[in-house]
Structure formats: structure tokens, C-alpha cells
Amino acid sequence: MAQKRILITGAAGFLGSHLCDRFIKEGIAVVAMDNLITGDLKNIEHLFKLPQFEFYHHDVSKFIHVAGNIDYILHFASPASPIDYLKIPIQTLKVSSLGTHNVLGFARVKKARVLVASTSEVYGDPEVHPQTEEYWGNVNPVGPRGCYDEAKRFMEALTMAYHETHGLETRIIRIFNTYGPKMRLNDGRVLPAFIGQALRGEDLTMFGDGSQTRSFCFVDDLVEGIYRLLMSDYHMPVNIGNPDEISIKDFADEILKLTGSNQKLISLALPKDDPKQRKPDITKAQQILGWNPKVNRAEGLKITYDYFKSLSKEELNKTEHRNLETLNK
Ligand code: UDP
């Protein structure tokens, strides 16, 4: 039997790079693809020496071609932090619309099973709490998050259409806030922002009064959920996230304690359309995939803090991502 191969888009990003590691460990050959706009080769450079690993520097918004068999596809290419998609809204829209179209067309040609990375952002600023997969969401299409939220909603619709029309084997995961090693320190998300500030001796920037909530999942748990969903036969959306909900204010206090820093919390304006609360209902993942998060926040934060501490001073002080300014919109 031919060696099984998986195409991972967004492979040099935070989640993509962890997925490369996982599928290599499973004995599946990995074809990694990334345009390196927000991803970083550093995250996967340890894999380049392996014969079962290949890398394509390619933008999936353009036609995709890979020779040979492809059995599985994980579509994880997309900016995923509010700061990134505010800077590059058009690329954000393109990768989940045109990019998803290319991925699904490619999957048809290869007769591959495809899992697309959707997000809790499809629920917008949710009026149902916790969020179940049946909730349709409360999204502002023309607000600052519209380019991400609507692109992901379109991605889900297109994926369902390929499933219904062409019988393509599809999986849709809705990912809630996830953290862990290899997150970009300067991506603007709350965890790298707070830890970076603590390490640089700056005050922590809390947006609003910090009463908004999030529920943070450690990356290893998410990767296990992705693996189980891909290998399942369930084609409707599944939430994967850790339901342990915390306010941003309490989260900031946890980070201050963890890092032992004496910095203050400063309150900045709450960004427009910032969801007030977010927590996954994971009944489906539990029942269909037998999945539960295993790593609690104290353990996960410690591992993540150790990773950020190991970065060089130069990386710690970098605030702009090197590739964003070279973009051709
Ligand atoms: N946040 C904050 N300070 C920061 C960055 C983010 O207080 O420096 C807040 C943000 O307003 C949001 C929450 O932390 O309520 C999570 O933000 P993030 O950008 O990580 O992801 P989101 O869940 O909003 O997509």
C-alpha cells in the first residue's frame, strides 16, 4: 500500500506546525504548504531533514498542485488573530474563500478527505452561552472582525456544498481560543501579549474592564481533537475547546502571578465587536469523538511561559511581523 500523505495548509503557523509534528509521529507523510505571511519556517525547520516531509512555499489562494497521492488535507491557512486580520483583511478573506475553493477542488481530484479549520468566531458576539454547534451566531459582517468571521462562515458553507454536491468527505472543526508553544509573540492575542509584556517589564494592556470571558485550550488537546475528528465519519461542525471559562481580568492576574512580575494592569479601550463571552459546549466532541481536554490552565500556561522565556531578546522585542509589509494586496 502506498505511503499515506497529508497536505497541511498554513503548516508553518502555530497550529499548522504542531499538526505537522503530530502526523509525522503517526507515520503519515506530510506535505506542508505556507506562504509565510504570518507563519514562520522556524516552527518546522526541524522536520526538513525527514524524507517523509516536504515543504511548498505557496499561497493557497492560487491554484494548488501537488504530484502523487494525497489522502488527507487539513486546511489551516489563515491569519487568526484580530491584529493580523485587521492588517491584512483582503488576504484573510481570500484564503478562506478562494483558498478553500482551491483546497476542495484539489481534494476532489485526489479523492482526499478534507478537514477545514473553522472558528468560534462564526458565533460572533454570542447571545447563547455556552455555544453549541446549533447556534447560528451574531456576526457583524462590516465590523473589524467581519473579514475573518464571514470568510470562515463562507468556508463552512462551501465545504458543506462540496460534501452534498460531490460526496466529498469533509470535516469542519470550530476552534476556540488555543494557546501553547510556537504562538507568535507579537500576534496581538491576549496570551502572547500579556506574557511578552511581563517578560519585557511593561504594564499589561487589558482591553475594557476585563469582564469579557474566554476559555483557553492547550494546543496538545486541540491537536488530539483534530486527529480524532479527521479519523471520524462525522461531517457536521464540531466545537473543540476547553470549557474552563475565565474573565480577562482574572487571566491577567494569573499571568502576573505566573511570571512573578510587579507590573500593573492598564485598561485600554475595548475594541469594537469584541465578544463579551465565549465558552464551548463540547458535548458533541465528547460523545462523537470521546474527546476531553486533559491539560489544565496552570499546566498549560507553565509550558507556554517556559517556551516564551527561551526566546532571544531580539525576538522578545520584535513588534512587527517581517512579512506583512511586503504584501501585495
Ligand atoms: N485582550 C486584552 N489585551 C490584549 C489583547 C487582548 O485585554 O493585549 C482581550 C481582547 O479584548 C479579548 C480577549 O483578550 O477580549 C481575547 O483576545 P484575543 O485577541 O486573544 O482573541 P479573541 O478571542 O478576541 O479573538
Short mmCIF file of C-alpha atoms and ligand atoms in Angstrom, two decimals:
data_model
loop_
_atom_site.label_atom_id
_atom_site.label_comp_id
_atom_site.label_asym_id
_atom_site.label_seq_id
_atom_site.Cartn_x
_atom_site.Cartn_y
_atom_site.Cartn_z
CA MET A 1 0.00 0.00 0.00
CA ALA A 2 1.23 3.48 -0.85
CA GLN A 3 2.51 5.62 1.99
CA LYS A 4 -0.36 7.79 3.27
CA ARG A 5 0.20 11.53 2.71
CA ILE A 6 -1.46 14.55 4.23
CA LEU A 7 -1.43 18.11 2.88
CA ILE A 8 -1.37 20.73 5.64
CA THR A 9 -2.01 24.33 4.60
CA GLY A 10 -0.74 27.00 6.97
CA ALA A 11 1.87 24.45 8.03
CA ALA A 12 4.41 26.99 9.31
CA GLY A 13 1.91 28.65 11.63
CA PHE A 14 1.22 27.96 15.28
CA LEU A 15 -1.37 25.21 14.82
CA GLY A 16 -0.06 24.00 11.44
CA SER A 17 3.39 23.32 12.85
CA HIS A 18 2.01 21.26 15.76
CA LEU A 19 -0.09 19.30 13.25
CA CYS A 20 2.99 18.56 11.12
CA ASP A 21 4.69 17.08 14.20
CA ARG A 22 1.64 15.00 15.10
CA PHE A 23 1.09 13.49 11.65
CA ILE A 24 4.78 12.70 11.19
CA LYS A 25 4.53 10.84 14.54
CA GLU A 26 1.51 8.94 13.22
CA GLY A 27 3.66 7.66 10.32
CA ILE A 28 1.85 9.77 7.72
CA ALA A 29 3.99 11.69 5.21
CA VAL A 30 3.42 15.44 5.45
CA VAL A 31 3.21 17.87 2.53
CA ALA A 32 3.44 21.26 4.23
CA MET A 33 2.27 24.43 2.45
CA ASP A 34 2.52 28.05 3.58
CA ASN A 35 3.00 31.48 2.02
CA LEU A 36 4.88 32.59 5.17
CA ILE A 37 2.87 35.78 5.60
CA THR A 38 2.14 35.07 9.24
CA GLY A 39 3.81 31.65 9.52
CA ASP A 40 7.48 31.12 10.26
CA LEU A 41 9.77 28.39 8.89
CA LYS A 42 11.45 28.27 12.29
CA ASN A 43 8.40 26.36 13.55
CA ILE A 44 9.00 23.45 11.17
CA GLU A 45 12.69 23.63 10.30
CA HIS A 46 13.44 20.55 12.43
CA LEU A 47 11.30 18.48 10.01
CA PHE A 48 13.14 19.40 6.79
CA LYS A 49 15.69 16.62 7.22
CA LEU A 50 13.00 13.93 7.23
CA PRO A 51 12.31 12.08 3.95
CA GLN A 52 8.59 11.94 4.80
CA PHE A 53 8.36 15.76 4.99
CA GLU A 54 8.12 18.22 2.08
CA PHE A 55 7.54 21.97 2.08
CA TYR A 56 5.89 24.08 -0.63
CA HIS A 57 6.18 27.87 -0.38
CA HIS A 58 2.79 28.56 -1.91
CA ASP A 59 -0.29 30.76 -1.44
CA VAL A 60 -3.38 28.52 -1.41
CA SER A 61 -5.49 31.39 -2.76
CA LYS A 62 -3.79 30.41 -6.03
CA PHE A 63 -4.20 27.08 -7.87
CA ILE A 64 -2.82 24.13 -5.91
CA HIS A 65 -0.90 21.30 -7.49
CA VAL A 66 0.99 18.51 -5.73
CA ALA A 67 2.10 15.37 -7.57
CA GLY A 68 1.24 11.92 -6.22
CA ASN A 69 -1.36 10.63 -3.81
CA ILE A 70 -2.87 12.82 -1.10
CA ASP A 71 -5.17 11.02 1.34
CA TYR A 72 -5.98 13.78 3.81
CA ILE A 73 -5.97 17.57 3.79
CA LEU A 74 -6.01 19.95 6.75
CA HIS A 75 -6.88 23.50 5.67
CA PHE A 76 -5.28 25.66 8.38
CA ALA A 77 -4.00 28.57 6.34
CA SER A 78 -5.39 31.89 7.61
CA PRO A 79 -4.37 34.80 9.76
CA ALA A 80 -6.09 34.09 13.06
CA SER A 81 -5.54 37.00 15.41
CA PRO A 82 -7.60 40.20 15.34
CA ILE A 83 -4.43 42.28 14.85
CA ASP A 84 -3.36 40.23 11.83
CA TYR A 85 -6.66 40.22 10.08
CA LEU A 86 -7.13 43.93 10.68
CA LYS A 87 -3.79 44.48 8.93
CA ILE A 88 -4.49 42.11 6.05
CA PRO A 89 -8.27 41.84 5.68
CA ILE A 90 -8.21 41.06 1.96
CA GLN A 91 -5.78 38.14 2.33
CA THR A 92 -7.88 36.93 5.24
CA LEU A 93 -10.99 36.91 3.06
CA LYS A 94 -9.16 35.32 0.14
CA VAL A 95 -7.58 32.44 1.97
CA SER A 96 -10.84 31.13 3.43
CA SER A 97 -12.88 31.76 0.25
CA LEU A 98 -10.65 31.33 -2.84
CA GLY A 99 -8.20 29.22 -0.82
CA THR A 100 -10.93 26.91 0.44
CA HIS A 101 -12.30 26.59 -3.11
CA ASN A 102 -8.87 25.52 -4.34
CA VAL A 103 -8.43 23.10 -1.44
CA LEU A 104 -11.83 21.48 -2.03
CA GLY A 105 -11.24 21.21 -5.79
CA PHE A 106 -7.84 19.69 -5.12
CA ALA A 107 -9.41 17.25 -2.62
CA ARG A 108 -11.86 16.10 -5.30
CA VAL A 109 -9.06 15.42 -7.77
CA LYS A 110 -7.10 13.46 -5.16
CA LYS A 111 -10.19 11.79 -3.63
CA ALA A 112 -8.87 13.03 -0.29
CA ARG A 113 -10.72 13.62 2.98
CA VAL A 114 -10.53 17.27 3.97
CA LEU A 115 -10.83 18.93 7.38
CA VAL A 116 -11.26 22.70 7.41
CA ALA A 117 -10.32 24.88 10.37
CA SER A 118 -13.30 26.98 11.32
CA THR A 119 -13.60 29.01 14.48
CA SER A 120 -15.72 30.08 17.42
CA GLU A 121 -15.80 33.45 15.60
CA VAL A 122 -18.64 32.05 13.47
CA TYR A 123 -20.73 32.63 16.63
CA GLY A 124 -19.69 36.32 16.65
CA ASP A 125 -20.59 38.09 19.90
CA PRO A 126 -22.75 35.20 21.07
CA GLU A 127 -26.18 35.56 22.61
CA VAL A 128 -26.23 31.87 23.52
CA HIS A 129 -23.89 30.68 26.24
CA PRO A 130 -22.12 28.27 26.17
CA GLN A 131 -22.05 28.00 22.39
CA THR A 132 -23.46 24.83 20.83
CA GLU A 133 -22.90 23.88 17.20
CA GLU A 134 -26.60 24.52 16.53
CA TYR A 135 -26.28 28.24 17.35
CA TRP A 136 -26.15 30.35 14.16
CA GLY A 137 -24.24 33.24 15.64
CA ASN A 138 -24.34 37.01 15.94
CA VAL A 139 -21.79 38.37 13.46
CA ASN A 140 -21.32 41.91 12.20
CA PRO A 141 -20.32 41.46 8.53
CA VAL A 142 -18.96 45.00 8.15
CA GLY A 143 -17.20 45.31 11.53
CA PRO A 144 -13.46 44.81 12.12
CA ARG A 145 -13.87 41.05 12.59
CA GLY A 146 -16.17 40.67 9.55
CA CYS A 147 -13.32 39.75 7.17
CA TYR A 148 -12.43 36.75 9.32
CA ASP A 149 -15.83 35.70 10.62
CA GLU A 150 -17.64 35.89 7.29
CA ALA A 151 -14.79 34.21 5.41
CA LYS A 152 -14.92 31.31 7.85
CA ARG A 153 -18.72 31.13 7.58
CA PHE A 154 -18.39 31.07 3.77
CA MET A 155 -15.74 28.35 4.14
CA GLU A 156 -18.18 26.20 6.13
CA ALA A 157 -20.94 26.76 3.52
CA LEU A 158 -18.64 25.89 0.62
CA THR A 159 -17.37 22.80 2.42
CA MET A 160 -20.95 21.60 3.02
CA ALA A 161 -21.78 22.27 -0.64
CA TYR A 162 -18.87 20.10 -1.81
CA HIS A 163 -19.98 17.39 0.59
CA GLU A 164 -23.60 17.49 -0.64
CA THR A 165 -22.88 18.02 -4.34
CA HIS A 166 -19.81 15.87 -4.88
CA GLY A 167 -19.95 13.47 -1.95
CA LEU A 168 -16.57 14.77 -0.78
CA GLU A 169 -15.52 13.51 2.65
CA THR A 170 -15.40 16.69 4.71
CA ARG A 171 -14.89 17.59 8.36
CA ILE A 172 -15.44 21.00 9.99
CA ILE A 173 -13.83 21.90 13.30
CA ARG A 174 -14.76 25.06 15.19
CA ILE A 175 -11.68 26.00 17.18
CA PHE A 176 -11.98 28.06 20.37
CA ASN A 177 -9.10 30.12 21.83
CA THR A 178 -6.00 27.93 21.84
CA TYR A 179 -2.53 28.61 23.23
CA GLY A 180 0.84 26.95 23.59
CA PRO A 181 4.46 26.99 22.45
CA LYS A 182 5.14 28.45 18.98
CA MET A 183 2.43 31.09 19.23
CA ARG A 184 3.82 34.25 17.70
CA LEU A 185 4.82 36.57 20.49
CA ASN A 186 3.70 39.64 18.53
CA ASP A 187 0.44 38.37 17.05
CA GLY A 188 -1.60 40.63 19.31
CA ARG A 189 -3.54 37.86 21.02
CA VAL A 190 -4.07 38.18 24.70
CA LEU A 191 -1.80 35.42 25.94
CA PRO A 192 1.37 36.29 23.99
CA ALA A 193 0.61 39.98 24.59
CA PHE A 194 0.45 39.56 28.39
CA ILE A 195 3.42 37.18 28.66
CA GLY A 196 5.51 39.34 26.30
CA GLN A 197 4.69 42.44 28.33
CA ALA A 198 5.54 40.70 31.60
CA LEU A 199 8.87 39.49 30.20
CA ARG A 200 9.76 42.96 28.89
CA GLY A 201 8.78 44.59 32.18
CA GLU A 202 5.88 46.51 30.65
CA ASP A 203 2.41 47.00 32.10
CA LEU A 204 -0.24 44.55 30.92
CA THR A 205 -2.74 46.02 28.45
CA MET A 206 -6.20 44.89 29.46
CA PHE A 207 -8.89 45.90 26.98
CA GLY A 208 -12.04 47.30 28.59
CA ASP A 209 -12.74 46.41 32.21
CA GLY A 210 -11.59 42.82 31.64
CA SER A 211 -15.01 41.37 32.42
CA GLN A 212 -15.19 39.72 28.97
CA THR A 213 -14.53 36.00 29.14
CA ARG A 214 -12.62 33.44 27.08
CA SER A 215 -11.96 29.72 27.53
CA PHE A 216 -8.40 28.70 26.71
CA CYS A 217 -7.43 25.28 25.34
CA PHE A 218 -3.87 23.94 25.37
CA VAL A 219 -2.58 23.15 21.89
CA ASP A 220 -1.91 19.42 22.53
CA ASP A 221 -5.55 18.91 23.46
CA LEU A 222 -6.69 20.70 20.32
CA VAL A 223 -4.38 18.60 18.12
CA GLU A 224 -5.80 15.41 19.63
CA GLY A 225 -9.32 16.68 18.86
CA ILE A 226 -8.35 17.45 15.26
CA TYR A 227 -6.85 14.00 14.83
CA ARG A 228 -9.95 12.29 16.21
CA LEU A 229 -12.32 14.38 14.09
CA LEU A 230 -10.33 13.70 10.92
CA MET A 231 -10.45 9.96 11.59
CA SER A 232 -14.18 10.01 12.46
CA ASP A 233 -17.04 9.75 9.98
CA TYR A 234 -18.88 12.88 11.21
CA HIS A 235 -19.23 15.69 8.66
CA MET A 236 -21.14 18.36 10.64
CA PRO A 237 -19.26 21.06 12.62
CA VAL A 238 -17.71 20.08 15.96
CA ASN A 239 -16.55 22.53 18.65
CA ILE A 240 -13.13 21.82 20.13
CA GLY A 241 -12.06 23.93 23.08
CA ASN A 242 -11.59 23.85 26.81
CA PRO A 243 -14.79 24.97 28.59
CA ASP A 244 -12.87 26.31 31.61
CA GLU A 245 -14.04 29.94 31.28
CA ILE A 246 -12.17 32.91 32.82
CA SER A 247 -12.51 36.69 32.65
CA ILE A 248 -9.63 38.56 31.01
CA LYS A 249 -9.04 40.42 34.28
CA ASP A 250 -8.58 37.15 36.21
CA PHE A 251 -6.45 35.83 33.36
CA ALA A 252 -4.17 38.86 33.60
CA ASP A 253 -3.80 38.23 37.34
CA GLU A 254 -2.86 34.60 36.64
CA ILE A 255 -0.17 35.75 34.19
CA LEU A 256 1.23 38.27 36.69
CA LYS A 257 1.43 35.53 39.30
CA LEU A 258 2.97 33.01 36.91
CA THR A 259 5.65 35.42 35.71
CA GLY A 260 6.26 36.85 39.18
CA SER A 261 6.24 40.35 37.76
CA ASN A 262 5.29 43.53 39.59
CA GLN A 263 3.74 45.20 36.58
CA LYS A 264 0.38 46.91 36.70
CA LEU A 265 -2.75 46.25 34.67
CA ILE A 266 -3.67 49.20 32.49
CA SER A 267 -7.10 49.42 30.94
CA LEU A 268 -7.28 50.38 27.24
CA ALA A 269 -10.40 50.85 25.12
CA LEU A 270 -12.30 47.69 24.33
CA PRO A 271 -12.02 47.00 20.57
CA LYS A 272 -15.26 47.18 18.56
CA ASP A 273 -17.28 43.95 18.42
CA ASP A 274 -15.05 42.22 20.97
CA PRO A 275 -17.15 39.20 22.09
CA LYS A 276 -18.31 39.61 25.69
CA GLN A 277 -18.26 35.91 26.49
CA ARG A 278 -17.07 32.70 24.91
CA LYS A 279 -17.19 29.11 26.08
CA PRO A 280 -17.64 25.97 24.02
CA ASP A 281 -20.32 23.38 24.60
CA ILE A 282 -18.24 20.26 23.90
CA THR A 283 -20.97 17.62 24.25
CA LYS A 284 -20.58 16.62 20.58
CA ALA A 285 -16.81 16.21 20.84
CA GLN A 286 -17.25 14.14 23.99
CA GLN A 287 -19.96 11.90 22.57
CA ILE A 288 -18.84 11.53 18.96
CA LEU A 289 -15.05 11.63 19.38
CA GLY A 290 -14.66 10.52 23.00
CA TRP A 291 -12.58 13.70 23.40
CA ASN A 292 -11.99 15.78 26.52
CA PRO A 293 -9.31 18.38 27.25
CA LYS A 294 -6.64 16.97 29.56
CA VAL A 295 -4.26 19.85 30.26
CA ASN A 296 -5.48 22.38 32.81
CA ARG A 297 -4.62 26.07 32.51
CA ALA A 298 -1.95 26.06 35.23
CA GLU A 299 -0.01 23.27 33.48
CA GLY A 300 -0.51 24.66 30.00
CA LEU A 301 0.48 28.20 30.96
CA LYS A 302 3.65 26.96 32.64
CA ILE A 303 4.73 25.09 29.47
CA THR A 304 3.89 28.12 27.33
CA TYR A 305 5.70 30.54 29.63
CA ASP A 306 8.83 28.34 29.55
CA TYR A 307 8.71 28.49 25.74
CA PHE A 308 8.44 32.29 25.65
CA LYS A 309 11.21 32.61 28.23
CA SER A 310 13.53 30.64 25.95
CA LEU A 311 13.22 33.20 23.13
CA SER A 312 16.05 35.62 22.42
CA LYS A 313 15.92 39.29 23.49
CA GLU A 314 15.65 40.25 19.82
CA GLU A 315 12.58 38.06 19.31
CA LEU A 316 11.07 39.36 22.52
CA ASN A 317 11.35 42.96 21.31
CA LYS A 318 10.10 42.39 17.78
CA THR A 319 6.73 44.05 17.38
CA GLU A 320 6.11 43.92 13.62
CA HIS A 321 5.95 40.71 11.66
CA ARG A 322 8.57 40.75 8.97
CA ASN A 323 6.40 39.68 6.05
CA LEU A 324 3.33 41.83 6.44
CA GLU A 325 4.77 44.97 4.89
CA THR A 326 5.89 43.14 1.73
CA LEU A 327 2.34 42.12 0.91
CA ASN A 328 0.80 42.86 -2.43
CA LYS A 329 -2.88 43.36 -1.76
N1 UDP B 1 -7.16 41.43 25.10
C1 UDP B 1 -6.67 42.25 26.10
N2 UDP B 1 -5.40 42.76 25.98
C2 UDP B 1 -4.59 42.48 24.91
C3 UDP B 1 -5.08 41.63 23.90
C4 UDP B 1 -6.38 41.12 24.01
O1 UDP B 1 -7.36 42.53 27.10
O2 UDP B 1 -3.45 42.99 24.87
C5 UDP B 1 -8.53 40.88 25.22
C6 UDP B 1 -9.40 41.11 23.99
O3 UDP B 1 -10.07 42.35 24.06
C7 UDP B 1 -10.35 39.94 24.07
C8 UDP B 1 -9.53 38.85 24.76
O4 UDP B 1 -8.43 39.50 25.37
O5 UDP B 1 -11.46 40.26 24.88
C9 UDP B 1 -9.00 37.80 23.79
O6 UDP B 1 -8.39 38.46 22.74
P1 UDP B 1 -7.60 37.71 21.58
O7 UDP B 1 -7.13 38.75 20.64
O8 UDP B 1 -6.58 36.80 22.17
O9 UDP B 1 -8.65 36.74 20.87
P2 UDP B 1 -10.22 36.81 20.54
O10 UDP B 1 -10.78 35.75 21.40
O11 UDP B 1 -10.78 38.16 20.89
O12 UDP B 1 -10.30 36.52 19.09
#
